[in-house]
Every structure is written in C-alpha cells, then in structure tokens.
Coordinates of C-alpha atoms in Angstrom, one line a residue:
Chain A
M1 CA 0.0 0.0 0.0
S2 CA 1.4 3.4 -0.9
A3 CA 1.5 6.0 1.9
E4 CA 0.7 8.9 -0.5
P5 CA -2.6 10.5 0.3
I6 CA -5.1 10.1 -2.5
V7 CA -7.6 12.2 -0.5
K8 CA -6.4 15.4 1.1
L9 CA -8.7 17.9 2.7
S10 CA -7.1 21.0 4.2
A11 CA -8.8 23.5 6.5
V12 CA -12.2 22.6 5.1
N13 CA -15.3 24.5 6.3
K14 CA -18.7 23.5 5.2
T15 CA -21.7 25.6 6.2
Y16 CA -25.3 25.0 5.0
F17 CA -27.7 27.9 4.8
R18 CA -31.4 27.7 5.5
G19 CA -32.8 31.1 4.8
S20 CA -30.8 33.5 7.0
E21 CA -29.7 30.7 9.3
S22 CA -26.3 29.2 8.8
I23 CA -25.5 25.7 9.9
P24 CA -21.8 24.9 10.2
V25 CA -21.1 21.2 9.6
L26 CA -17.4 21.0 9.1
D27 CA -15.1 23.5 10.7
G28 CA -11.5 23.7 9.6
L29 CA -11.2 20.0 9.0
D30 CA -7.9 18.4 7.9
F31 CA -8.3 14.9 6.6
E32 CA -6.2 12.5 4.6
V33 CA -6.7 9.0 3.1
P34 CA -3.7 7.2 1.9
D35 CA -3.9 5.5 -1.5
G36 CA -5.2 1.9 -1.1
A37 CA -6.6 2.5 2.3
F38 CA -10.0 1.2 3.5
Q39 CA -11.3 3.7 6.0
A40 CA -14.5 3.8 7.9
L41 CA -16.1 7.0 9.1
M42 CA -18.2 6.8 12.1
G43 CA -20.0 9.3 14.3
P44 CA -23.4 10.3 15.5
S45 CA -26.1 11.8 13.1
G46 CA -25.2 15.3 12.1
S47 CA -21.5 14.8 12.9
G48 CA -20.6 15.7 9.3
K49 CA -19.5 12.2 8.1
S50 CA -21.9 12.2 5.1
T51 CA -20.9 15.8 4.2
L52 CA -17.2 14.7 4.3
L53 CA -18.0 11.8 2.0
H54 CA -19.9 14.0 -0.4
L55 CA -16.9 16.4 -0.5
I56 CA -14.5 13.6 -1.3
A57 CA -16.8 12.2 -4.0
G58 CA -17.2 15.6 -5.7
L59 CA -20.9 15.8 -5.0
D60 CA -20.5 19.0 -3.1
R61 CA -18.0 21.8 -2.7
P62 CA -16.5 23.2 0.5
T63 CA -17.5 26.6 1.8
K64 CA -13.8 27.2 2.5
G65 CA -10.6 25.2 2.2
S66 CA -9.1 22.7 -0.2
V67 CA -10.3 19.3 -1.3
Q68 CA -7.7 17.4 -3.3
V69 CA -8.7 13.9 -4.6
A70 CA -6.7 11.8 -7.0
G71 CA -4.5 14.8 -7.6
K72 CA -7.4 17.2 -8.5
E73 CA -8.5 20.2 -6.7
L74 CA -12.3 19.9 -6.4
S75 CA -13.2 23.1 -4.6
K76 CA -12.9 25.3 -7.7
M77 CA -14.4 22.9 -10.2
S78 CA -17.5 23.7 -12.2
D79 CA -20.6 21.4 -12.1
A80 CA -19.5 19.8 -15.4
E81 CA -16.0 19.3 -14.3
L82 CA -17.1 17.7 -11.1
A83 CA -19.4 15.4 -13.1
A84 CA -16.5 14.3 -15.3
F85 CA -14.3 13.8 -12.2
R86 CA -16.9 11.6 -10.6
A87 CA -17.3 9.6 -13.8
N88 CA -13.5 9.0 -14.0
H89 CA -12.4 8.6 -10.4
I90 CA -15.2 7.7 -8.1
G91 CA -17.3 4.6 -7.6
F92 CA -20.5 5.1 -5.6
I93 CA -22.1 2.6 -3.2
F94 CA -25.4 3.9 -1.7
Q95 CA -27.3 2.7 1.3
S96 CA -30.4 2.1 -0.9
Y97 CA -28.4 0.7 -3.8
N98 CA -29.9 3.3 -6.2
L99 CA -30.2 0.9 -9.1
L100 CA -32.5 2.1 -12.0
P101 CA -35.5 -0.1 -11.7
V102 CA -36.2 -0.3 -15.4
L103 CA -32.7 -1.5 -16.3
T104 CA -31.4 -5.1 -15.8
A105 CA -28.4 -5.8 -13.6
Q106 CA -26.1 -5.7 -16.6
E107 CA -27.6 -2.5 -18.0
N108 CA -27.2 -0.8 -14.6
V109 CA -23.6 -1.9 -14.4
E110 CA -23.0 -0.5 -17.9
L111 CA -24.2 3.0 -17.0
P112 CA -20.9 4.5 -16.0
L113 CA -19.3 3.0 -19.2
L114 CA -21.8 5.0 -21.3
L115 CA -19.7 8.1 -20.4
T116 CA -16.6 6.5 -21.9
K117 CA -15.8 6.0 -25.6
L118 CA -16.0 2.2 -25.3
G119 CA -18.1 0.4 -27.9
R120 CA -21.2 -1.6 -27.1
G121 CA -19.4 -5.0 -27.1
E122 CA -16.6 -3.8 -24.8
R123 CA -19.1 -2.3 -22.4
K124 CA -21.0 -5.5 -22.3
T125 CA -17.8 -7.5 -21.6
R126 CA -16.7 -5.2 -18.9
A127 CA -20.1 -5.2 -17.2
Q128 CA -20.2 -9.0 -17.3
T129 CA -16.7 -9.0 -15.8
A130 CA -17.7 -6.7 -13.0
L131 CA -20.8 -8.8 -12.3
R132 CA -18.6 -11.9 -12.2
V133 CA -16.3 -10.2 -9.6
V134 CA -19.4 -9.7 -7.3
G135 CA -20.6 -13.2 -8.0
L136 CA -23.7 -12.3 -10.0
E137 CA -22.8 -13.1 -13.5
E138 CA -25.8 -15.4 -13.8
R139 CA -28.2 -12.7 -12.7
M140 CA -27.2 -10.1 -15.3
G141 CA -30.6 -10.2 -17.1
H142 CA -32.5 -9.8 -13.9
Y143 CA -34.2 -6.5 -12.9
P144 CA -33.6 -5.0 -9.5
R145 CA -37.1 -6.1 -8.3
Q146 CA -36.1 -9.7 -9.1
L147 CA -33.0 -9.5 -6.8
S148 CA -32.7 -9.7 -3.0
G149 CA -31.3 -6.6 -1.1
G150 CA -27.9 -8.2 -0.8
Q151 CA -27.8 -9.0 -4.5
E152 CA -28.9 -5.5 -5.4
Q153 CA -26.1 -4.0 -3.3
R154 CA -23.6 -6.3 -5.1
V155 CA -24.9 -5.1 -8.5
A156 CA -24.4 -1.6 -7.2
I157 CA -20.8 -2.5 -6.2
A158 CA -20.3 -4.0 -9.7
R159 CA -21.5 -0.6 -11.1
A160 CA -19.1 1.2 -8.8
I161 CA -16.0 -0.7 -10.0
V162 CA -16.9 -1.3 -13.7
N163 CA -14.9 1.7 -14.9
D164 CA -12.0 0.9 -12.6
P165 CA -12.1 4.1 -10.4
Q166 CA -9.4 4.7 -7.9
I167 CA -11.7 5.5 -5.0
L168 CA -14.9 3.9 -3.8
V169 CA -17.2 5.9 -1.6
A170 CA -19.8 3.9 0.3
D171 CA -22.5 5.6 2.3
E172 CA -24.0 3.1 4.8
P173 CA -23.6 0.2 2.3
T174 CA -25.0 -2.3 4.8
G175 CA -27.6 -0.1 6.3
D176 CA -30.6 -1.8 4.5
L177 CA -29.3 -5.3 4.7
D178 CA -29.6 -8.3 7.1
R179 CA -26.5 -9.5 8.9
K180 CA -25.7 -12.3 6.4
S181 CA -26.0 -10.1 3.3
A182 CA -24.2 -7.3 5.1
D183 CA -21.3 -9.7 5.8
D184 CA -21.2 -10.7 2.2
V185 CA -21.0 -7.1 1.0
L186 CA -18.3 -6.2 3.6
E187 CA -16.3 -9.2 2.5
L188 CA -16.6 -8.1 -1.1
L189 CA -15.5 -4.6 -0.2
G190 CA -12.5 -6.1 1.7
R191 CA -11.5 -8.1 -1.4
L192 CA -11.8 -5.1 -3.6
N193 CA -9.5 -3.3 -1.3
T194 CA -6.9 -6.0 -0.9
E195 CA -7.1 -7.7 -4.3
L196 CA -7.9 -4.7 -6.6
K197 CA -6.2 -2.1 -4.5
K198 CA -9.3 0.2 -4.4
T199 CA -9.2 3.0 -1.9
I200 CA -12.4 2.8 0.1
V201 CA -14.0 5.5 2.3
M202 CA -17.1 4.1 4.0
V203 CA -19.6 5.9 6.2
T204 CA -21.3 3.5 8.6
H205 CA -23.1 3.3 11.9
D206 CA -22.4 -0.4 12.1
P207 CA -19.4 -1.3 14.3
A208 CA -19.2 -4.7 12.6
A209 CA -18.8 -3.0 9.3
A210 CA -16.2 -0.6 10.7
E211 CA -14.2 -3.6 11.9
R212 CA -13.7 -4.7 8.3
A213 CA -11.9 -1.4 7.5
T214 CA -8.2 -1.0 8.1
V215 CA -8.7 2.3 9.8
T216 CA -11.8 3.8 11.5
R217 CA -12.1 7.5 11.9
H218 CA -14.6 9.1 14.3
L219 CA -16.3 12.5 13.6
N220 CA -18.2 14.6 16.1
K221 CA -19.6 18.0 15.5
G222 CA -17.6 18.4 12.3
A223 CA -14.2 17.5 13.8
L224 CA -12.1 14.3 13.8
Q225 CA -11.6 12.7 17.2
Chain B
M1 CA -25.7 9.3 -23.1
V2 CA -28.5 7.8 -20.9
P3 CA -29.6 4.7 -22.9
I4 CA -32.8 5.0 -24.8
V5 CA -34.0 1.8 -23.3
Y6 CA -34.3 3.6 -20.0
N7 CA -36.8 6.0 -21.6
L8 CA -38.7 3.3 -23.4
R9 CA -39.1 1.1 -20.3
S10 CA -39.9 4.1 -18.1
L11 CA -42.7 4.9 -20.4
A12 CA -43.9 1.3 -20.6
V13 CA -43.9 1.1 -16.8
R14 CA -46.3 4.0 -16.6
K15 CA -48.7 2.5 -19.2
T16 CA -51.8 4.4 -18.2
T17 CA -50.4 7.9 -18.1
T18 CA -48.3 7.2 -21.2
L19 CA -51.3 6.0 -23.2
A20 CA -53.5 8.9 -21.9
T21 CA -50.9 11.4 -22.9
A22 CA -50.2 9.7 -26.2
G23 CA -53.9 9.7 -26.9
G24 CA -54.1 13.4 -26.5
V25 CA -51.3 13.9 -29.0
A26 CA -52.8 11.3 -31.3
L27 CA -56.0 13.3 -31.4
V28 CA -54.2 16.5 -32.4
V29 CA -52.1 14.6 -35.0
F30 CA -55.3 12.9 -36.4
V31 CA -57.0 16.3 -36.9
F32 CA -53.8 17.9 -38.3
A33 CA -53.1 15.0 -40.7
A34 CA -56.8 14.9 -41.8
V35 CA -56.7 18.6 -42.6
L36 CA -53.5 18.3 -44.6
M37 CA -54.9 15.2 -46.3
L38 CA -58.1 17.0 -47.3
S39 CA -56.1 20.0 -48.5
E40 CA -53.9 17.6 -50.5
G41 CA -57.1 16.0 -51.7
V42 CA -58.5 19.3 -53.0
K43 CA -55.3 20.0 -54.9
R44 CA -55.1 16.6 -56.3
T45 CA -58.8 16.4 -57.3
L46 CA -58.6 19.7 -59.1
G47 CA -55.1 19.1 -60.2
R48 CA -56.0 15.7 -61.8
S49 CA -58.5 17.6 -63.9
G50 CA -55.8 19.7 -65.5
S51 CA -53.2 18.9 -68.1
D52 CA -50.1 20.8 -69.1
D53 CA -50.6 20.3 -72.9
I54 CA -54.2 21.6 -72.8
A55 CA -54.9 25.3 -72.9
I56 CA -58.2 26.6 -71.6
V57 CA -59.6 29.7 -73.2
L58 CA -62.1 31.9 -71.2
R59 CA -63.6 35.3 -71.8
D60 CA -61.1 38.0 -70.8
G61 CA -61.5 38.9 -67.1
S62 CA -63.2 35.6 -66.1
D63 CA -61.5 33.6 -63.5
A64 CA -63.7 30.6 -63.9
E65 CA -65.7 28.8 -66.5
L66 CA -68.9 29.6 -64.7
S67 CA -68.5 33.3 -65.3
S68 CA -67.1 33.1 -68.8
G69 CA -69.0 33.3 -72.1
I70 CA -67.6 32.8 -75.6
E71 CA -69.7 33.3 -78.7
A72 CA -69.9 30.4 -81.2
P73 CA -68.1 32.3 -84.1
Q74 CA -65.1 32.8 -81.9
I75 CA -64.6 29.0 -81.4
A76 CA -63.2 28.6 -84.9
L77 CA -60.7 31.4 -84.4
I78 CA -59.6 29.9 -81.1
T79 CA -59.0 26.5 -82.6
A80 CA -57.5 27.7 -85.9
P81 CA -53.8 28.4 -84.9
S82 CA -51.2 25.9 -85.9
E83 CA -50.2 25.2 -82.3
V84 CA -53.5 23.3 -81.9
K85 CA -53.2 19.6 -82.4
R86 CA -55.3 18.1 -85.2
R87 CA -57.2 14.8 -85.2
G88 CA -57.1 12.3 -88.1
G89 CA -59.5 14.2 -90.4
G90 CA -57.8 17.5 -89.7
A91 CA -60.3 18.8 -87.2
P92 CA -58.8 20.6 -84.2
D93 CA -58.4 18.5 -81.0
A94 CA -60.6 20.8 -79.0
A95 CA -63.8 20.9 -76.8
A96 CA -66.1 23.9 -76.5
E97 CA -68.2 23.4 -73.4
I98 CA -70.8 25.2 -71.4
V99 CA -70.8 25.0 -67.7
A100 CA -73.7 25.8 -65.4
V101 CA -74.9 25.0 -61.9
L102 CA -78.1 23.2 -61.0
S103 CA -79.7 23.2 -57.7
L104 CA -80.8 19.7 -56.9
D105 CA -82.3 17.9 -53.9
K106 CA -79.7 16.1 -51.7
V107 CA -80.2 12.5 -50.9
G108 CA -80.5 11.8 -47.1
T109 CA -81.3 15.4 -46.2
D110 CA -84.2 17.9 -46.9
G111 CA -81.9 20.5 -48.4
Q112 CA -80.6 21.3 -51.8
S113 CA -77.1 21.8 -53.1
N114 CA -75.4 22.9 -56.2
A115 CA -74.2 20.4 -58.8
Q116 CA -72.2 21.4 -61.8
I117 CA -73.5 20.4 -65.2
R118 CA -71.2 20.5 -68.3
G119 CA -72.5 20.6 -71.8
V120 CA -70.0 18.7 -73.7
P121 CA -69.5 18.0 -77.5
D122 CA -70.5 14.7 -78.8
D123 CA -66.9 13.6 -79.1
V124 CA -66.0 14.5 -75.6
M125 CA -64.6 11.0 -74.9
S126 CA -62.0 11.5 -77.7
F127 CA -60.9 14.7 -76.2
R128 CA -60.7 13.3 -72.6
P129 CA -59.3 9.7 -73.1
S130 CA -58.8 9.3 -69.4
V131 CA -62.5 9.3 -68.8
R132 CA -63.8 5.8 -68.6
L133 CA -67.4 4.6 -68.4
V134 CA -68.1 2.4 -65.4
A135 CA -71.8 1.9 -66.0
G136 CA -74.2 2.4 -68.9
R137 CA -73.3 4.3 -72.0
V138 CA -72.6 7.8 -73.3
P139 CA -75.7 9.9 -74.0
R140 CA -77.0 9.7 -77.6
P141 CA -76.4 13.0 -79.5
G142 CA -79.6 15.1 -79.4
A143 CA -81.3 13.0 -76.7
D144 CA -82.3 14.3 -73.3
E145 CA -79.8 12.1 -71.6
A146 CA -76.8 12.6 -69.3
M147 CA -74.0 10.8 -67.8
I148 CA -72.7 11.5 -64.3
G149 CA -69.4 11.3 -62.5
N150 CA -69.0 8.4 -60.1
A151 CA -68.3 10.7 -57.1
I152 CA -71.7 12.4 -57.5
R153 CA -73.6 9.2 -58.1
G154 CA -76.4 8.7 -55.6
R155 CA -75.7 12.0 -53.7
F156 CA -78.5 13.9 -55.4
R157 CA -82.1 12.8 -56.1
G158 CA -82.3 11.6 -59.7
L159 CA -78.5 11.2 -60.1
D160 CA -78.2 7.4 -60.5
M161 CA -78.5 5.0 -63.4
G162 CA -81.9 5.1 -65.0
Q163 CA -83.1 8.0 -62.9
S164 CA -83.9 11.5 -64.2
F165 CA -83.5 15.0 -62.9
E166 CA -84.8 18.4 -64.0
I167 CA -82.4 20.6 -65.9
R168 CA -85.1 23.2 -66.0
K169 CA -88.8 23.1 -65.1
N170 CA -90.6 20.3 -67.0
R171 CA -87.4 19.3 -68.8
N172 CA -85.8 16.2 -67.5
L173 CA -82.5 14.5 -68.4
T174 CA -82.2 10.7 -67.8
V175 CA -79.0 9.3 -66.5
V176 CA -77.7 6.7 -68.9
G177 CA -74.1 6.4 -67.9
V178 CA -71.6 6.7 -65.0
F179 CA -67.9 7.6 -65.6
E180 CA -64.7 7.8 -63.7
D181 CA -61.7 10.0 -64.4
G182 CA -59.0 9.0 -61.9
G183 CA -60.5 11.0 -59.0
S184 CA -60.6 14.3 -60.8
S185 CA -63.2 17.0 -60.2
Y186 CA -65.0 15.9 -63.4
E187 CA -66.3 12.9 -61.3
S188 CA -68.4 15.5 -59.4
E189 CA -70.1 16.7 -62.6
I190 CA -73.1 15.9 -64.8
W191 CA -72.3 15.7 -68.5
A192 CA -74.9 16.2 -71.1
G193 CA -74.9 17.2 -74.8
R194 CA -73.8 20.8 -75.3
D195 CA -76.9 21.6 -77.4
Q196 CA -79.3 20.2 -74.8
V197 CA -77.7 22.2 -72.0
Q198 CA -77.5 25.4 -74.1
S199 CA -81.2 25.2 -75.1
A200 CA -82.5 24.1 -71.7
L201 CA -80.7 27.0 -70.0
G202 CA -81.5 29.5 -72.8
R203 CA -77.8 30.2 -73.5
G204 CA -78.2 30.2 -77.3
T205 CA -74.9 29.2 -78.8
V206 CA -72.6 30.6 -76.1
V207 CA -70.1 28.3 -74.5
S208 CA -68.2 28.8 -71.2
S209 CA -64.8 27.7 -72.4
V210 CA -62.8 26.2 -75.2
R211 CA -60.1 23.7 -74.4
V212 CA -57.5 22.9 -77.0
R213 CA -54.9 20.2 -77.0
L214 CA -51.6 21.7 -78.1
R215 CA -49.0 20.0 -80.3
S216 CA -46.7 20.1 -77.4
R217 CA -46.6 21.8 -74.0
D218 CA -43.8 24.1 -75.2
V219 CA -45.9 25.9 -77.7
F220 CA -48.3 27.2 -75.1
E221 CA -46.7 30.7 -74.7
R222 CA -46.8 31.2 -78.5
Y223 CA -50.5 30.1 -78.6
Q224 CA -51.3 32.3 -75.6
R225 CA -49.6 35.4 -77.1
Q226 CA -51.3 34.9 -80.4
L227 CA -54.8 34.7 -78.9
Q228 CA -54.4 37.3 -76.2
S229 CA -52.9 39.8 -78.7
N230 CA -56.2 39.6 -80.7
R231 CA -58.2 42.3 -79.0
Q232 CA -61.3 41.5 -81.0
L233 CA -61.3 38.0 -79.5
G234 CA -61.1 39.3 -75.9
V235 CA -60.1 36.0 -74.4
D236 CA -57.7 34.8 -71.6
V237 CA -55.6 31.7 -72.2
M238 CA -54.2 29.5 -69.4
R239 CA -52.7 26.1 -69.1
E240 CA -55.4 23.8 -67.9
S241 CA -53.1 22.7 -65.0
D242 CA -52.6 26.3 -63.9
Y243 CA -56.4 27.0 -64.2
Y244 CA -57.2 24.1 -61.8
A245 CA -54.4 25.0 -59.4
K246 CA -55.9 28.5 -59.2
Q247 CA -59.4 26.9 -58.7
S248 CA -58.1 24.9 -55.7
E249 CA -56.2 27.8 -54.1
G250 CA -59.0 29.4 -52.2
L251 CA -60.5 26.2 -50.9
S252 CA -57.1 24.8 -50.0
I253 CA -56.1 27.9 -48.0
F254 CA -59.4 27.9 -46.2
I255 CA -59.1 24.3 -45.2
N256 CA -55.5 24.7 -44.1
A257 CA -56.3 27.9 -42.1
L258 CA -59.3 26.4 -40.4
G259 CA -57.7 23.0 -39.8
I260 CA -54.5 24.4 -38.5
L261 CA -56.3 26.7 -36.1
V262 CA -58.4 23.8 -34.7
A263 CA -55.3 21.7 -34.5
F264 CA -53.4 24.5 -32.7
F265 CA -56.0 24.8 -30.0
F266 CA -56.1 21.0 -29.6
S267 CA -52.3 21.0 -29.4
V268 CA -52.3 23.4 -26.4
G269 CA -54.3 20.8 -24.5
A270 CA -52.0 18.0 -25.6
V271 CA -48.8 20.0 -24.8
I272 CA -50.2 20.7 -21.3
G273 CA -51.0 17.0 -20.9
A274 CA -47.5 16.0 -21.9
M275 CA -46.1 18.6 -19.5
I276 CA -48.1 17.3 -16.6
T277 CA -47.1 13.7 -17.4
M278 CA -43.4 14.6 -17.7
H279 CA -43.5 16.7 -14.5
A280 CA -45.0 13.8 -12.6
S281 CA -42.4 11.5 -14.1
V282 CA -39.5 13.7 -13.2
A283 CA -40.8 14.0 -9.6
N284 CA -41.2 10.3 -9.2
R285 CA -37.7 9.6 -10.6
S286 CA -35.9 12.1 -8.5
R287 CA -33.6 9.5 -7.0
E288 CA -32.8 8.0 -10.4
I289 CA -31.9 11.5 -11.7
G290 CA -29.7 12.0 -8.7
T291 CA -28.0 8.6 -9.2
L292 CA -27.3 9.4 -12.8
R293 CA -25.8 12.7 -11.9
A294 CA -23.7 11.1 -9.2
L295 CA -22.4 8.6 -11.7
G296 CA -21.1 11.5 -13.8
F297 CA -23.9 12.3 -16.2
K298 CA -23.9 16.0 -16.9
R299 CA -26.9 18.3 -16.7
W300 CA -27.3 18.6 -20.5
Q301 CA -27.3 14.8 -20.7
I302 CA -30.2 14.6 -18.2
L303 CA -32.0 17.4 -20.1
L304 CA -31.6 15.5 -23.4
C305 CA -32.7 12.3 -21.7
F306 CA -36.0 13.7 -20.6
L307 CA -36.5 15.7 -23.9
L308 CA -36.0 12.4 -25.7
E309 CA -38.5 10.7 -23.5
S310 CA -41.2 13.3 -24.0
S311 CA -40.5 13.2 -27.8
I312 CA -40.9 9.4 -27.8
L313 CA -44.1 9.8 -25.8
A314 CA -45.4 12.3 -28.4
L315 CA -44.1 10.2 -31.3
V316 CA -46.1 7.2 -30.0
G317 CA -49.2 9.5 -30.0
G318 CA -48.2 10.8 -33.4
L319 CA -47.9 7.3 -34.9
L320 CA -51.3 6.4 -33.4
G321 CA -52.8 9.6 -34.8
A322 CA -51.2 9.2 -38.2
A323 CA -52.3 5.6 -38.4
A324 CA -55.8 6.5 -37.5
S325 CA -55.8 9.3 -40.0
L326 CA -55.0 6.8 -42.8
S327 CA -58.5 5.5 -42.4
M328 CA -59.7 8.9 -43.7
A329 CA -58.5 7.8 -47.1
L330 CA -61.8 5.8 -47.3
V331 CA -63.9 8.8 -46.7
R332 CA -65.3 10.9 -49.5
F333 CA -66.0 14.4 -48.4
P334 CA -68.4 16.7 -50.4
M335 CA -67.6 20.4 -50.2
V336 CA -68.7 23.5 -52.1
N337 CA -65.8 24.7 -54.2
F338 CA -65.6 28.5 -53.9
A339 CA -64.6 28.8 -57.5
S340 CA -67.7 27.1 -59.0
W341 CA -70.1 27.3 -56.1
S342 CA -71.0 23.7 -56.7
E343 CA -70.4 20.6 -54.7
I344 CA -67.2 18.6 -55.4
V345 CA -66.5 15.3 -53.7
F346 CA -63.0 15.3 -52.3
T347 CA -61.0 12.4 -50.9
F348 CA -58.4 12.6 -48.1
E349 CA -55.0 12.0 -49.8
P350 CA -52.5 10.4 -47.4
T351 CA -49.2 11.4 -48.9
P352 CA -45.8 10.6 -47.3
G353 CA -45.3 14.4 -46.8
V354 CA -48.5 14.6 -44.8
I355 CA -47.5 11.8 -42.5
I356 CA -44.0 13.1 -42.0
A357 CA -45.3 16.6 -41.3
S358 CA -47.8 15.1 -38.7
L359 CA -45.0 13.2 -37.0
V360 CA -42.8 16.3 -36.9
V361 CA -45.7 18.2 -35.3
A362 CA -46.1 15.4 -32.7
V363 CA -42.4 15.5 -31.8
L364 CA -42.5 19.3 -31.5
M365 CA -45.4 19.0 -29.1
G366 CA -43.4 16.5 -27.1
L367 CA -40.4 18.8 -27.1
V368 CA -42.5 21.8 -26.0
G369 CA -44.4 19.9 -23.4
G370 CA -41.3 18.2 -22.1
F371 CA -39.0 21.2 -22.0
L372 CA -39.8 22.6 -18.6
P373 CA -39.9 19.2 -16.8
A374 CA -36.6 18.3 -18.5
V375 CA -35.0 21.6 -17.3
R376 CA -36.3 20.8 -13.8
A377 CA -34.7 17.4 -14.0
A378 CA -31.4 18.8 -15.3
R379 CA -31.3 21.5 -12.6
A380 CA -32.0 19.1 -9.7
D381 CA -29.5 19.3 -6.9
V382 CA -27.6 16.0 -6.9
L383 CA -27.6 15.5 -3.1
S384 CA -31.3 16.4 -2.7
A385 CA -32.2 14.2 -5.6
I386 CA -30.4 11.1 -4.3
R387 CA -32.0 11.5 -0.9
A388 CA -35.6 11.9 -2.4

C-alpha cells in the first residue's frame, strides 16, 4: 500500500444555509486518506461524516478550504468538471443501492461506461466481468425487483467498480441489509481493497462494518476525534 | 448518453399515463393529418382535372368557366392556330363546353345543393381519353340524356343509373351512364350534350370555355400570345393545370387555415398533458436522476434524456394519430368549391409528406411539453435528488 494520500482535505469548512440561518457542519477539518486504504467513518447523526464523504466524492463543494482527490483540486471545479471527475475517479455505493428499476443488472452496471468511448461490445464484456467479480454473472438479465437486497447491493458494487475508479465511496452500504447479506457485502469490499487495491471510504453506523476497515475515523460536530 | 431503453421502459412502466398522454397527442395529429390530407385531396382532385398540354380559353376577365362566355363564331378562331393539335380528319383536337350550376335535392337530407353540369361536345370522350365509363353508355347525340361522375352518383335525387332530374322546369334528363376520371373533379359533374344544355338553359350558342390540346406543352406561350394579342377575341388563355391549381387555391387555403387553427387549440391541451405527465415522471424519478448525476452524467445529458422521453411519448401518439388518419382515405367528403359554387367530392389524400409533417408536429409537441420538466430534471441538486 502506498503512503501517498489520495484524498487530502485542508482547513475545510462546510456551512449550509437555511434562509438567513447558517448551519456549520465541518469547521477547519484536515483529513487524509492514503492511496489503497480502507477507511471507515463513524459518528453520530449530524457529525458531518456524510458531508465529508460528499466532498471527497465531488458531489458538493466546501465553503472554504481545499479538497484534493486523486491529484485534482475539487473546490474550484464547475458542475460539469465535477461530473467528469466523478465519472472518471469515483465509484459510488449507496445505502439504498440506487439501481435504476427499469434496467437489468447488466444495464445498470454498464451505465458508467456510457460516459466513456467504449463500444457496445466492450461495455458488455466489462459489465459482465464486474458482475462476475461480485458473483452475480448469472443474474445479469434480472431486474432489481427480481433480486434480493444483498444482490442489489452487489450489483451496485459492480456498477461502482466497472470503470475501474481509484476510489470507492460507500454511504452506509450495509444499512438496509440483514446480517448475512451485510457480511457478504463487507467481505466483497475487503476483497476489492486487498485484491484490486481500491481506496475505500465508507460511512457507517455499524461497528461490525467498521471492523472490516483498516482504519476507523470518528467524527463529532464536524471534527475528527 | 443515458440509454434510450431507459426512456422506453420508463414509459412502458407508466402505461396508463403514457397512453392517456399519447392519446391526446394522437387526437391532435389525427386532426392535423386529416386537414392536410383534405387540403392535398383538394389540390389533387382539381389538379387531376388539368393537363399541361391543354390550354383553356375563357372570356377575358373571367377567372372561372362559370362566369365566362364565348360566342360560337369565336370558337373557330380559337381552334385555328397551328399550335393546336389536329385529329385524323384535320379537325382541331378541342372541346367547347358550357358549364352551369343546377340546384338539386340532396339524398338523405331535406336540403338542396349545387351540382355542376357540363354541356359537352358529342366527341368528348375522344378529347378526354382518361374518362372511362363504369356503367351504362354515353348519351346519344340530341337526346335528353346525361352521364354522371362516379363521385356524385347517388348523392342527389335523380342522379343514378336510369333516374332522371330536372335541368329546368318540366325538362328532364335521364342518367344513362356513369364515368370515372382518376378521381378528378369531373367525377363530381353531370355531363350532357352541349346543345341540350344550351337550349335548356337559354344560352343560345354561347359556350363557357374552349379547351384545345396543343401540339406540345412548349408551344403554349406562343399560342397564348397569339390569342391574347387579338383584342377582338377578348379572351384569356391559361394552361389547364394552372387553371385548376388556381381553382383549388381558395378552398385549400381555407381548409388549411381552419384546420391548423383547430389543431393549434387542440395541441395546447396535448402539450399541457405532456407537460403534466413529464413533470410527474421527473418528480417520481428524482432519486434516479440524482443517481445518474452522481455517476457522472452531466446536466445537459439529463436534459436531453427527458426531452427524448417526451419526444418518444409524443411520437407514439403521433404514430397512433397518423395511423388513424389513414382511415380517412376511405372517406369521400363533399364540399362546395368557392370557384364554382358547386359541390365537389374530395378524398383525403395520405401522402408521405403529410405523414412526415404530422409526426414532426407530434415530436414538436413533445419537445415543447417536455422542456420545462426536462429543465427541472437537469437543474435538480444531486444530493437532494439522491435522498428523495
């Protein structure tokens, strides 16, 4: 594992505004994730862990400070540049899987590849490979409604890795799953980290999930503890 | 790009709203296509009556046969020039005809309507070889007989095989034949011997028009110049095709204006329907939109995705409407032609141009109706959308 930070946040402030009321969430946060790490972020609701994850993923911009991910400074990027950054560098794993219900498993996995210049045949091959990695190659023609929660989350993981991003961000990936399915998903994330060298940043409330990470960071009131 | 299969299946999942919205668009497209088909039908019906190598001669200042009058001695001068084609015996290939309007009882209603009667020369079938008898025979020269166009058959009392009608009080003509002419306006006319019509209507020897077949279409200008420069003749010369194009102009513009106005008001309803459907669809798919944005799809790609979806929705309606409008080809529609004030039976002509124009209108309705919902989808905040 390289010690170079692939994620580096320096003096980051994030404040939300509701009308005239300002709600500070992160206050001068410094945060680093080394390349190839598997880090869990824990903390109570409102501690800022999801906000931190969104900043790393390029879904949001800081109010102040610098967010460098994969060598890119995200804080000054336009919407379109952030979209391109997400497409090229980030794989998302959501709590509720967020698969498109009208697309099959394979079509869902192919979605990120539609933003590349790959031809149809290559996209299909890569989607099948990703599904094979998560053990769902035989379910590629199934729609999300035909899959269990655990299988849906594995399809979502296949979608997250299909374009070979450097970083996976997982927001409560086991939050909607039973223990058995959650363990399968966590084991899969562990394999992606160790075998495919993916850097993983995972927000979780589940101590069992956090145990699978190599490092667990705790946030409280917008600061690391 | 977001795959089109996403749009197609999203529409299929919402079958009821998709079909209801497409139905609204289909109705507009049906009306729009039917209007264009009727307008096309008017042009074709009158256009089929005209030929490029035939010149029609009317009294100077007359814009229609009905208002024209040419004295018998002038006929020989009109048919004399060398540009006029000759038949076997050297006689000019021409037809001097009288046209009038009869008010006859309509079948199936209590009212009356105008039907055009044409007094034709005995050899009219030689002059118009495209005319074909489909029943009976041609009237005998000098007899009080008539033949009628197939389109007018059975539409007026007395206008069917073996029946008779009054050309004037106490003078009846008996229908002895029915003819077709490839759907031209002649099929909406009654043809009788010129002498019978002239005498029955008290027109003496005056005719309404003289048609001459030219040796070729290229000699028309020379023939026209020659006749129009003779001030004593006082005639106006037109190509027969131009004459009928002019005859169809007023009616065609009227149909187009009325129909497009009706279609426009209908389309406002259909566009609002499409807009409501797409707004509901965008609201229901907020999380999907957020997911696509998170995966890296840009705002314009989301905009395009929903514009495409509303266009497909409208296109489905357009195809339904256009398909339904094809059934109008079976309908024969009687209308009073402003130029002759007599009833002509038109058909709805489904041309490829009409169908393409109808589908373009449908897609435009989809784009207009889908624009605001698509903008809303494209502008959605990623984080709020994912959490929806």
